[in-house]
Short mmCIF file of C-alpha atoms and ligand atoms in Angstrom, two decimals:
data_model
loop_
_atom_site.label_atom_id
_atom_site.label_comp_id
_atom_site.label_asym_id
_atom_site.label_seq_id
_atom_site.Cartn_x
_atom_site.Cartn_y
_atom_site.Cartn_z
CA MET A 1 -12.79 30.38 -12.14
CA THR A 2 -13.81 33.93 -11.84
CA THR A 3 -11.83 36.71 -10.25
CA ILE A 4 -14.16 39.07 -8.52
CA ALA A 5 -13.17 42.72 -8.76
CA ALA A 6 -10.21 43.55 -6.63
CA GLN A 7 -11.32 44.82 -3.24
CA PRO A 8 -9.42 46.39 -0.39
CA HIS A 9 -9.37 44.03 2.65
CA SER A 10 -12.00 45.22 5.00
CA GLY A 11 -11.66 42.47 7.58
CA GLU A 12 -15.32 41.60 7.11
CA ALA A 13 -16.54 38.23 5.89
CA VAL A 14 -17.38 38.28 2.24
CA ASP A 15 -20.94 37.24 1.51
CA ALA A 16 -20.52 34.28 -0.74
CA GLY A 17 -24.27 33.49 -0.70
CA ARG A 18 -25.03 29.86 -1.27
CA ARG A 19 -22.69 29.38 -4.19
CA GLU A 20 -20.44 26.26 -4.35
CA THR A 21 -17.43 28.45 -4.25
CA LEU A 22 -14.69 29.58 -1.91
CA THR A 23 -13.85 33.25 -1.57
CA VAL A 24 -10.19 33.90 -0.89
CA ILE A 25 -8.84 37.35 0.08
CA ASP A 26 -5.20 37.94 -0.50
CA ASN A 27 -4.25 40.21 2.35
CA ARG A 28 -1.01 41.14 0.57
CA THR A 29 -2.99 42.94 -2.17
CA GLY A 30 -6.57 43.16 -0.82
CA LYS A 31 -7.79 41.27 -3.88
CA SER A 32 -10.54 38.74 -3.58
CA TYR A 33 -10.95 35.56 -5.63
CA GLU A 34 -13.81 33.19 -6.00
CA LEU A 35 -12.75 29.59 -6.57
CA PRO A 36 -15.27 26.88 -7.61
CA ILE A 37 -15.72 23.97 -5.13
CA SER A 38 -16.46 20.61 -6.66
CA GLU A 39 -16.72 17.30 -4.76
CA GLY A 40 -15.26 18.92 -1.65
CA THR A 41 -12.18 20.24 -3.36
CA ILE A 42 -10.82 23.29 -5.06
CA ARG A 43 -8.53 22.97 -8.04
CA GLY A 44 -4.91 23.37 -7.13
CA LEU A 45 -4.26 25.28 -10.32
CA ASP A 46 -6.99 27.82 -9.44
CA LEU A 47 -4.60 29.18 -6.81
CA ARG A 48 -2.12 30.19 -9.58
CA GLN A 49 -3.98 33.42 -10.40
CA ILE A 50 -3.40 34.66 -6.89
CA LYS A 51 -0.38 36.90 -7.32
CA ARG A 52 1.24 39.85 -5.63
CA GLU A 53 2.76 41.24 -8.84
CA GLU A 54 1.61 40.39 -12.36
CA GLU A 55 4.91 38.61 -13.12
CA ASP A 56 4.73 36.46 -9.96
CA PHE A 57 4.48 32.63 -10.44
CA GLY A 58 1.24 32.55 -8.46
CA LEU A 59 0.20 30.78 -5.25
CA MET A 60 0.89 27.11 -4.71
CA ALA A 61 -0.09 24.71 -1.87
CA TYR A 62 2.84 23.41 0.21
CA ASP A 63 1.90 19.91 1.37
CA PRO A 64 4.80 17.50 2.00
CA GLY A 65 3.50 13.96 2.14
CA TYR A 66 0.37 15.06 0.15
CA ALA A 67 -1.69 14.96 3.34
CA ASN A 68 -4.48 17.05 1.93
CA VAL A 69 -4.18 16.70 -1.79
CA ALA A 70 -6.54 14.60 -3.92
CA ALA A 71 -4.44 13.57 -6.92
CA CYS A 72 -7.06 11.48 -8.68
CA LYS A 73 -10.72 10.56 -8.75
CA SER A 74 -11.23 6.87 -7.89
CA ALA A 75 -14.19 4.45 -7.69
CA ILE A 76 -12.18 1.59 -6.24
CA THR A 77 -11.81 1.89 -2.49
CA TYR A 78 -13.74 4.00 0.03
CA LEU A 79 -12.04 4.79 3.32
CA ASP A 80 -13.41 6.83 6.19
CA GLY A 81 -10.56 7.06 8.63
CA ASP A 82 -12.53 8.79 11.38
CA ARG A 83 -15.21 6.11 11.47
CA GLY A 84 -12.95 3.13 10.71
CA ILE A 85 -14.70 2.26 7.46
CA LEU A 86 -13.05 0.42 4.53
CA GLN A 87 -15.00 -0.70 1.48
CA TYR A 88 -13.89 -2.16 -1.81
CA ARG A 89 -16.21 -1.03 -4.57
CA GLY A 90 -18.81 -0.32 -1.88
CA TYR A 91 -18.60 -3.69 -0.12
CA PRO A 92 -17.49 -3.57 3.55
CA ILE A 93 -14.14 -5.24 4.17
CA GLU A 94 -15.63 -7.21 7.11
CA GLN A 95 -18.15 -8.97 4.71
CA LEU A 96 -15.52 -9.64 2.07
CA ALA A 97 -13.06 -11.08 4.62
CA GLU A 98 -15.85 -13.30 6.03
CA ARG A 99 -17.52 -14.49 2.82
CA SER A 100 -15.42 -13.91 -0.22
CA THR A 101 -12.11 -15.23 -1.61
CA PHE A 102 -9.06 -13.27 -2.70
CA LEU A 103 -9.60 -14.09 -6.40
CA GLU A 104 -13.20 -12.94 -6.22
CA VAL A 105 -12.08 -9.72 -4.46
CA ALA A 106 -9.41 -9.21 -7.10
CA TYR A 107 -12.12 -9.51 -9.77
CA LEU A 108 -14.26 -7.04 -7.90
CA LEU A 109 -11.36 -4.49 -7.62
CA ILE A 110 -10.50 -4.81 -11.32
CA HIS A 111 -13.94 -4.99 -12.80
CA GLY A 112 -16.00 -2.99 -10.32
CA GLU A 113 -18.65 -5.66 -9.76
CA LEU A 114 -18.78 -9.02 -8.08
CA PRO A 115 -18.56 -11.85 -10.72
CA GLY A 116 -21.30 -14.19 -11.61
CA ARG A 117 -20.49 -17.90 -11.26
CA ALA A 118 -19.32 -18.38 -14.83
CA GLU A 119 -17.31 -15.13 -14.76
CA LEU A 120 -15.59 -16.23 -11.58
CA GLU A 121 -14.78 -19.62 -13.04
CA ALA A 122 -13.32 -18.02 -16.19
CA TRP A 123 -11.38 -15.46 -14.17
CA SER A 124 -9.94 -18.14 -11.80
CA HIS A 125 -9.03 -20.31 -14.76
CA GLU A 126 -7.23 -17.51 -16.56
CA VAL A 127 -5.24 -16.54 -13.41
CA THR A 128 -4.41 -20.17 -12.78
CA ILE A 129 -3.09 -20.92 -16.24
CA HIS A 130 -0.77 -17.93 -16.05
CA THR A 131 1.01 -18.86 -12.79
CA PHE A 132 4.14 -20.22 -14.48
CA VAL A 133 7.03 -17.91 -15.26
CA HIS A 134 9.55 -18.10 -18.13
CA GLU A 135 12.45 -20.40 -17.25
CA ASN A 136 14.89 -17.51 -17.68
CA VAL A 137 13.14 -15.66 -14.83
CA LYS A 138 13.96 -18.62 -12.68
CA GLY A 139 17.48 -18.50 -14.01
CA PHE A 140 18.14 -14.87 -13.13
CA MET A 141 16.51 -15.24 -9.70
CA GLN A 142 18.96 -17.98 -9.00
CA GLY A 143 21.74 -15.38 -9.65
CA PHE A 144 20.82 -13.41 -6.53
CA ARG A 145 23.13 -13.73 -3.50
CA HIS A 146 22.16 -16.54 -1.12
CA ASP A 147 21.08 -14.00 1.52
CA ALA A 148 19.25 -11.57 -0.77
CA HIS A 149 16.19 -9.94 0.77
CA PRO A 150 13.19 -11.54 -0.89
CA MET A 151 11.49 -8.14 -1.28
CA GLY A 152 14.53 -6.87 -3.22
CA MET A 153 14.28 -10.06 -5.39
CA LEU A 154 10.57 -9.51 -5.98
CA LEU A 155 11.19 -5.93 -6.90
CA GLY A 156 13.89 -6.84 -9.41
CA ALA A 157 11.89 -9.78 -10.79
CA VAL A 158 8.71 -7.85 -11.42
CA GLY A 159 10.64 -5.01 -13.08
CA ALA A 160 12.39 -7.60 -15.22
CA LEU A 161 9.05 -9.13 -16.37
CA SER A 162 8.70 -6.00 -18.59
CA THR A 163 11.52 -7.39 -20.66
CA PHE A 164 9.76 -10.68 -21.02
CA TYR A 165 6.54 -9.03 -22.09
CA PRO A 166 7.49 -6.18 -24.39
CA ASP A 167 3.90 -6.25 -25.74
CA ALA A 168 2.89 -4.77 -22.35
CA LYS A 169 4.02 -1.35 -23.61
CA ALA A 170 0.91 -1.02 -25.63
CA ILE A 171 -1.08 0.27 -22.69
CA ASP A 172 -3.77 1.87 -24.85
CA ASP A 173 -4.93 -1.51 -26.00
CA PRO A 174 -7.55 -2.90 -23.53
CA GLU A 175 -6.75 -6.50 -24.43
CA VAL A 176 -3.06 -5.98 -23.74
CA ARG A 177 -3.92 -4.30 -20.42
CA TYR A 178 -6.15 -7.26 -19.48
CA LEU A 179 -3.44 -9.83 -20.27
CA GLN A 180 -0.94 -8.04 -18.06
CA THR A 181 -3.56 -7.76 -15.28
CA ILE A 182 -3.96 -11.56 -15.30
CA ARG A 183 -0.21 -12.14 -15.57
CA LEU A 184 0.57 -9.89 -12.62
CA ILE A 185 -1.98 -11.37 -10.31
CA ALA A 186 -1.03 -14.93 -11.38
CA LYS A 187 2.73 -14.64 -11.26
CA MET A 188 3.22 -12.63 -8.08
CA PRO A 189 2.83 -15.68 -5.77
CA THR A 190 5.23 -17.66 -7.93
CA LEU A 191 7.94 -14.99 -7.79
CA ALA A 192 7.36 -14.51 -4.11
CA ALA A 193 7.65 -18.28 -3.40
CA PHE A 194 10.79 -18.47 -5.57
CA ALA A 195 12.35 -15.63 -3.55
CA PHE A 196 11.47 -17.50 -0.34
CA ARG A 197 12.92 -20.84 -1.53
CA HIS A 198 16.07 -19.03 -2.69
CA SER A 199 16.62 -17.58 0.83
CA ARG A 200 16.38 -21.11 2.17
CA GLY A 201 18.69 -22.62 -0.39
CA GLN A 202 15.85 -24.92 -1.49
CA PRO A 203 14.88 -25.78 -5.07
CA TYR A 204 12.09 -23.64 -6.55
CA VAL A 205 8.70 -25.43 -6.70
CA TYR A 206 6.57 -25.00 -9.86
CA PRO A 207 2.96 -23.98 -9.49
CA ASP A 208 0.31 -26.72 -8.91
CA ASN A 209 -2.67 -25.52 -10.95
CA GLU A 210 -5.00 -28.00 -9.27
CA LEU A 211 -4.85 -26.01 -6.04
CA SER A 212 -6.53 -22.79 -5.05
CA TYR A 213 -4.67 -19.44 -5.26
CA PRO A 214 -3.49 -19.55 -1.60
CA GLY A 215 -3.16 -23.36 -1.61
CA ASN A 216 -0.80 -23.23 -4.63
CA PHE A 217 1.17 -20.52 -2.86
CA LEU A 218 1.54 -22.69 0.22
CA SER A 219 2.64 -25.60 -2.03
CA MET A 220 5.28 -23.49 -3.77
CA MET A 221 6.53 -22.33 -0.37
CA TYR A 222 6.56 -25.55 1.59
CA LYS A 223 6.47 -28.62 -0.77
CA MET A 224 9.43 -30.85 -0.26
CA SER A 225 9.73 -34.45 -1.57
CA GLU A 226 6.01 -35.42 -1.34
CA LEU A 227 4.31 -35.93 -4.69
CA ARG A 228 1.59 -33.49 -3.92
CA TYR A 229 1.42 -30.90 -1.22
CA GLU A 230 -1.90 -30.87 0.63
CA PRO A 231 -2.50 -27.46 2.19
CA ASP A 232 -4.31 -27.29 5.47
CA PRO A 233 -7.65 -25.69 4.56
CA ARG A 234 -7.60 -23.49 7.65
CA LEU A 235 -4.18 -22.05 6.69
CA GLU A 236 -5.35 -21.70 3.15
CA ARG A 237 -8.30 -19.66 4.34
CA ALA A 238 -6.25 -17.56 6.76
CA LEU A 239 -3.88 -16.72 3.97
CA ASP A 240 -6.75 -15.85 1.65
CA VAL A 241 -8.16 -13.51 4.30
CA LEU A 242 -4.82 -11.84 4.64
CA PHE A 243 -4.61 -11.29 0.89
CA ILE A 244 -8.19 -9.85 0.91
CA LEU A 245 -7.30 -7.44 3.74
CA HIS A 246 -4.21 -6.18 1.90
CA ALA A 247 -5.75 -6.06 -1.49
CA ASP A 248 -6.27 -2.33 -1.68
CA HIS A 249 -6.09 0.74 0.48
CA GLU A 250 -6.88 3.81 -1.53
CA GLN A 251 -4.00 6.23 -2.32
CA ASN A 252 -1.38 4.85 0.03
CA CYS A 253 2.33 5.29 -0.53
CA SER A 254 2.88 2.30 -2.86
CA THR A 255 -0.35 2.85 -4.81
CA SER A 256 0.60 6.48 -5.37
CA ALA A 257 3.99 5.31 -6.47
CA VAL A 258 2.36 2.98 -9.04
CA ARG A 259 0.19 5.88 -10.25
CA GLY A 260 3.15 8.24 -10.19
CA VAL A 261 5.39 5.89 -12.23
CA GLY A 262 2.46 4.82 -14.40
CA SER A 263 1.66 8.41 -15.23
CA SER A 264 4.67 8.44 -17.48
CA ARG A 265 2.75 5.76 -19.50
CA VAL A 266 5.38 3.11 -18.82
CA ASP A 267 4.41 -0.57 -18.93
CA PRO A 268 2.61 -1.95 -15.82
CA TYR A 269 5.48 -4.22 -14.68
CA SER A 270 7.67 -1.17 -14.34
CA ALA A 271 4.92 0.84 -12.59
CA ILE A 272 4.24 -2.00 -10.18
CA ALA A 273 7.95 -2.49 -9.48
CA GLY A 274 7.74 1.11 -8.29
CA GLY A 275 4.92 0.17 -5.98
CA ILE A 276 6.93 -2.78 -4.58
CA ALA A 277 9.84 -0.45 -3.93
CA ALA A 278 7.59 1.90 -1.95
CA LEU A 279 6.09 -0.99 -0.04
CA TYR A 280 9.60 -2.21 0.94
CA GLY A 281 10.03 0.79 3.27
CA PRO A 282 9.60 0.35 7.08
CA LEU A 283 6.88 3.00 7.35
CA HIS A 284 4.69 1.08 4.83
CA GLY A 285 4.85 -2.67 4.05
CA GLY A 286 8.03 -3.10 6.05
CA ALA A 287 6.11 -2.18 9.20
CA ASN A 288 5.02 -5.71 10.01
CA GLU A 289 8.66 -6.81 9.85
CA ALA A 290 9.47 -3.84 12.18
CA VAL A 291 6.67 -4.96 14.57
CA LEU A 292 8.21 -8.39 15.00
CA ARG A 293 11.67 -6.97 15.48
CA MET A 294 10.21 -4.58 18.07
CA LEU A 295 8.30 -7.39 19.94
CA ALA A 296 11.53 -9.45 19.92
CA ARG A 297 13.43 -6.52 21.44
CA ILE A 298 10.79 -5.90 24.10
CA GLU A 299 11.20 -9.60 24.89
CA ARG A 300 9.04 -9.69 28.07
CA LYS A 301 5.79 -8.04 29.28
CA GLU A 302 7.64 -6.46 32.13
CA ASN A 303 9.74 -4.42 29.70
CA ILE A 304 6.68 -2.79 28.08
CA PRO A 305 6.46 0.35 30.38
CA ASP A 306 10.11 1.16 29.68
CA PHE A 307 9.64 0.73 26.01
CA LEU A 308 6.57 2.99 25.95
CA LYS A 309 8.47 5.57 27.96
CA GLY A 310 11.01 5.60 25.16
CA VAL A 311 8.21 6.10 22.65
CA GLU A 312 6.76 9.04 24.61
CA GLU A 313 10.20 10.64 24.80
CA GLY A 314 10.41 10.40 20.99
CA LYS A 315 13.28 7.87 21.11
CA GLU A 316 11.23 5.04 19.66
CA ARG A 317 8.15 4.47 17.44
CA LEU A 318 5.52 1.94 18.40
CA MET A 319 5.54 0.06 15.07
CA GLY A 320 2.11 -1.20 13.94
CA PHE A 321 0.43 1.78 15.52
CA GLY A 322 -0.83 4.91 13.88
CA HIS A 323 -2.04 5.60 10.38
CA ARG A 324 -2.20 8.59 8.14
CA VAL A 325 -5.86 8.08 7.45
CA TYR A 326 -7.39 6.02 10.28
CA ARG A 327 -7.90 8.12 13.36
CA ASN A 328 -9.98 5.37 14.78
CA TYR A 329 -9.34 1.61 14.95
CA ASP A 330 -8.10 0.20 11.65
CA PRO A 331 -10.96 -2.23 10.71
CA ARG A 332 -8.42 -4.66 9.22
CA ALA A 333 -6.65 -4.92 12.54
CA LYS A 334 -9.81 -6.33 14.19
CA ILE A 335 -10.25 -8.98 11.49
CA ILE A 336 -6.56 -9.93 11.60
CA LYS A 337 -6.55 -10.27 15.32
CA ARG A 338 -9.19 -12.96 14.99
CA ALA A 339 -7.33 -14.65 12.11
CA ALA A 340 -4.27 -14.80 14.25
CA GLU A 341 -6.08 -16.86 16.87
CA ASP A 342 -7.33 -19.27 14.08
CA VAL A 343 -3.81 -19.79 12.78
CA PHE A 344 -2.36 -20.45 16.24
CA GLU A 345 -5.04 -23.11 16.63
CA VAL A 346 -3.75 -24.93 13.53
CA THR A 347 -0.07 -24.46 14.20
CA GLY A 348 -0.47 -25.69 17.76
CA ALA A 349 1.72 -23.38 19.74
CA ARG A 350 0.44 -19.98 20.64
CA ASN A 351 2.96 -17.42 19.50
CA PRO A 352 4.46 -16.03 22.70
CA ARG A 353 4.87 -12.68 21.11
CA LEU A 354 1.15 -12.44 20.82
CA ASP A 355 0.93 -12.00 24.55
CA ILE A 356 3.39 -9.13 24.42
CA ALA A 357 1.47 -7.58 21.56
CA LEU A 358 -1.91 -7.87 23.38
CA GLU A 359 -0.43 -6.35 26.49
CA LEU A 360 1.32 -3.57 24.53
CA GLU A 361 -2.02 -2.77 22.83
CA ARG A 362 -3.90 -2.77 26.11
CA ILE A 363 -1.49 -0.39 27.83
CA ALA A 364 -1.02 1.83 24.76
CA LEU A 365 -4.81 2.26 24.34
CA GLU A 366 -5.03 3.59 27.93
CA ASP A 367 -2.04 5.85 27.54
CA GLU A 368 -2.57 9.63 27.10
CA TYR A 369 0.20 9.91 24.50
CA PHE A 370 -1.58 7.50 22.16
CA ILE A 371 -5.12 8.60 22.98
CA SER A 372 -4.41 12.27 22.35
CA ARG A 373 -2.73 11.46 18.97
CA LYS A 374 -5.45 8.99 17.98
CA LEU A 375 -2.97 6.18 17.52
CA TYR A 376 -4.49 2.72 17.27
CA PRO A 377 -3.14 -0.62 16.05
CA ASN A 378 -3.04 -0.91 12.26
CA VAL A 379 -3.16 -3.93 10.04
CA ASP A 380 0.51 -4.60 10.52
CA PHE A 381 0.39 -4.94 14.28
CA TYR A 382 -0.88 -8.55 14.05
CA SER A 383 -0.23 -9.67 10.50
CA GLY A 384 3.49 -10.42 11.27
CA LEU A 385 2.57 -12.68 14.08
CA ILE A 386 0.48 -14.79 11.75
CA TYR A 387 3.21 -14.91 9.12
CA GLU A 388 5.68 -15.96 11.81
CA SER A 389 3.41 -18.74 12.87
CA LEU A 390 3.30 -19.91 9.29
CA GLY A 391 7.07 -20.33 9.49
CA LEU A 392 7.87 -17.26 7.46
CA PRO A 393 11.02 -15.21 8.25
CA VAL A 394 10.43 -11.51 8.77
CA GLU A 395 11.97 -10.67 5.39
CA MET A 396 8.99 -12.37 3.72
CA PHE A 397 6.38 -10.19 5.42
CA PRO A 398 6.39 -7.31 2.99
CA VAL A 399 6.40 -9.88 0.14
CA MET A 400 3.18 -11.31 1.53
CA PHE A 401 1.71 -7.83 1.61
CA ALA A 402 2.71 -7.33 -2.04
CA ILE A 403 0.87 -10.42 -3.23
CA GLY A 404 -2.43 -9.12 -1.96
CA ARG A 405 -1.80 -5.50 -2.89
CA THR A 406 -1.03 -6.41 -6.51
CA ALA A 407 -4.83 -6.53 -7.18
CA GLY A 408 -5.22 -2.97 -5.88
CA TRP A 409 -2.15 -1.67 -7.70
CA VAL A 410 -3.37 -3.12 -10.99
CA ALA A 411 -6.91 -1.77 -10.41
CA ASN A 412 -5.49 1.68 -9.73
CA TRP A 413 -3.15 1.46 -12.76
CA LEU A 414 -6.14 0.48 -15.03
CA GLU A 415 -8.26 3.24 -13.73
CA GLN A 416 -5.47 5.82 -14.24
CA VAL A 417 -4.80 4.73 -17.77
CA GLY A 418 -8.47 5.22 -18.58
CA ASP A 419 -8.80 8.57 -16.82
CA HIS A 420 -8.37 11.41 -19.30
CA GLU A 421 -7.93 14.02 -16.57
CA GLN A 422 -4.68 12.38 -15.52
CA ARG A 423 -1.38 13.89 -16.58
CA ILE A 424 2.28 13.00 -15.85
CA ALA A 425 2.85 13.39 -12.09
CA ARG A 426 4.99 16.41 -11.68
CA PRO A 427 4.72 18.26 -8.31
CA ARG A 428 6.19 21.69 -7.74
CA GLN A 429 8.80 22.68 -5.18
CA ILE A 430 9.70 25.66 -3.02
CA TYR A 431 13.25 26.37 -4.05
CA THR A 432 15.42 27.17 -1.02
CA GLY A 433 18.89 26.93 -2.54
CA ALA A 434 21.39 29.49 -3.74
CA ARG A 435 20.98 31.29 -7.08
CA ASP A 436 22.86 33.12 -9.76
CA ARG A 437 26.38 32.13 -8.65
CA ASP A 438 29.41 32.17 -10.91
CA TYR A 439 31.44 29.02 -11.33
CA VAL A 440 34.72 29.18 -9.35
CA PRO A 441 37.74 27.13 -10.62
CA ILE A 442 38.84 24.56 -8.04
CA GLU A 443 42.21 26.21 -7.43
CA GLU A 444 40.40 29.48 -6.43
CA ARG A 445 37.97 27.89 -4.02
CA PRO A 446 38.61 28.39 -0.28
N1 LIG B 501 4.60 5.58 17.58
C1 LIG B 501 4.78 6.74 18.32
N2 LIG B 501 4.27 7.91 17.93
C2 LIG B 501 3.67 7.97 16.81
C3 LIG B 501 3.46 6.86 15.98
C4 LIG B 501 3.91 5.63 16.39
N3 LIG B 501 3.77 4.55 15.70
N4 LIG B 501 2.81 7.24 14.88
C5 LIG B 501 2.59 8.57 15.00
N5 LIG B 501 3.12 9.01 16.14
C6 LIG B 501 3.13 10.42 16.66
C7 LIG B 501 4.08 11.32 15.91
O1 LIG B 501 5.34 11.27 16.57
C8 LIG B 501 3.37 12.57 16.01
O2 LIG B 501 3.52 13.10 17.29
P1 LIG B 501 3.74 14.68 17.57
O3 LIG B 501 2.46 15.31 17.09
O4 LIG B 501 3.99 14.82 18.97
O5 LIG B 501 4.92 15.08 16.70
C9 LIG B 501 1.92 12.26 15.84
O6 LIG B 501 1.80 10.95 16.36
C10 LIG B 501 1.41 12.27 14.37
O7 LIG B 501 2.22 11.42 13.67
P2 LIG B 501 2.71 11.61 12.17
O8 LIG B 501 4.04 11.02 11.98
O9 LIG B 501 2.49 13.04 11.76
O10 LIG B 501 1.64 10.76 11.37
P3 LIG B 501 1.70 10.35 9.92
O11 LIG B 501 0.29 10.36 9.43
O12 LIG B 501 2.69 11.19 9.14
O13 LIG B 501 2.33 8.92 9.94
C11 LIG B 501 2.53 6.55 10.00
C12 LIG B 501 1.59 7.75 9.77
C13 LIG B 501 1.81 5.30 9.69
C14 LIG B 501 3.76 6.66 9.04
C15 LIG B 501 2.98 6.62 11.49
O14 LIG B 501 1.86 6.50 12.33
C16 LIG B 501 4.03 5.51 11.82
O15 LIG B 501 5.26 5.73 11.57
N6 LIG B 501 3.57 4.30 12.35
C17 LIG B 501 4.46 3.24 12.60
C18 LIG B 501 4.72 2.47 11.26
C19 LIG B 501 3.56 1.66 10.85
O16 LIG B 501 3.02 0.90 11.65
N7 LIG B 501 3.22 1.73 9.53
C20 LIG B 501 2.20 0.93 8.95
C21 LIG B 501 1.08 1.73 8.40
S1 LIG B 501 -0.35 0.73 8.02
C22 LIG B 501 0.11 -0.29 6.74
C23 LIG B 501 0.46 0.47 5.54
O17 LIG B 501 -0.40 1.19 5.00
O18 LIG B 501 1.56 0.26 5.05
#
């Protein structure tokens, strides 16, 4: 970065020529600074030299929610929110949802390329043989209260895995990293299904390694006394598509949490437990749960106008609508809407809440409030309806999200560990509190 000679502020545009730089004039001092632009960004630290007085700290950017800060470089997921484009490693989400499988997509996210036949077989085999968990994991999961939220159970269980695999701390060893990658993708459905069975008071079902990734998950969820659970291939496929759609989404709240926690160079189980905690919240992975509760509250189509009035008056939020990045239709919502119809075909009854959702979407998309704010349905608007039709209670919805997203979390964690530009995440603050006060003994306080 170069500091151009200090100039008085003339109010005229500075001729920056055709250089890939940004010229900033500090009107407090009249000084001008030339900051390099690279890949559409300036370096945050380049602002630091902009000071009123020599001893000043220097300028910072204030950006709550990191709405315009790139915290990393990533080659995993491309997202163009204005045009509704989502690509994993360059492949459009629509093609992957139509033609790939979740395990192949997980391979793609982790390795950067689609696998050859032998590679896919080896990858699927490795994931499959790591689906079992240590018996003590089962033991401590049984210790949760009967009504424990399955997402809280998953969060605790994944964090606890770090104690079962202390070798995972050696994050600089690529073989160790690879083993944890496989373990995380393989064990997440097992832990998720155990949490579900726990909430039902049913015995946990061990993995069936003869089944596909989603088929085994369905078996661990629903198998009762039959010798072998036979998943319906259409449900298996719908679930696989849901996992694909949720597999990654760039630097969302939970992935940033994984990167933030991981930046301390902790083991990946602890980092991913951080991601699960972030995903638990109602504005993120908890949104599909919130959508269902909202649809239940609306109850009937006739109540929609009143509900939307409340939204416009700021009393409510239309859950499943809006997105920080998409200012156009969420491409995942389109695919999921179709998958919902497929699932209803298998499960027989059309979910009555789908009609409320469709009507809500129709009215909202014609409403000035939503149009002017570019609020469209997001992936969570319909996913909850599918989960409900699969017989899942709302508490399981964010857990389902977590199974798919594990592939993206791990891919981002791997990328971060190998990125030498990364440092421990440590944002700054604008301090607004009191200063330089003297301690007052309690008896002297007013
Ligand atoms: N219902 C009503 N108004 C909304 C909504 C909504 N769902 N979303 C945004 N707005 C309004 C908001 O009140 C604000 O209005 P104004 O300018 O008058 O103050 C404007 O739109 C901009 O909203 P924002 O809160 O600044 O947007 P954001 O980018 O900070 O928030 C969001 C993004 C996803 C948190 C938000 O849209 C939201 O709360 N949606 C509902 C929850 C939801 O569906 N979350 C799932 C996200 S997709 C899956 C995932 O990634 O987890």
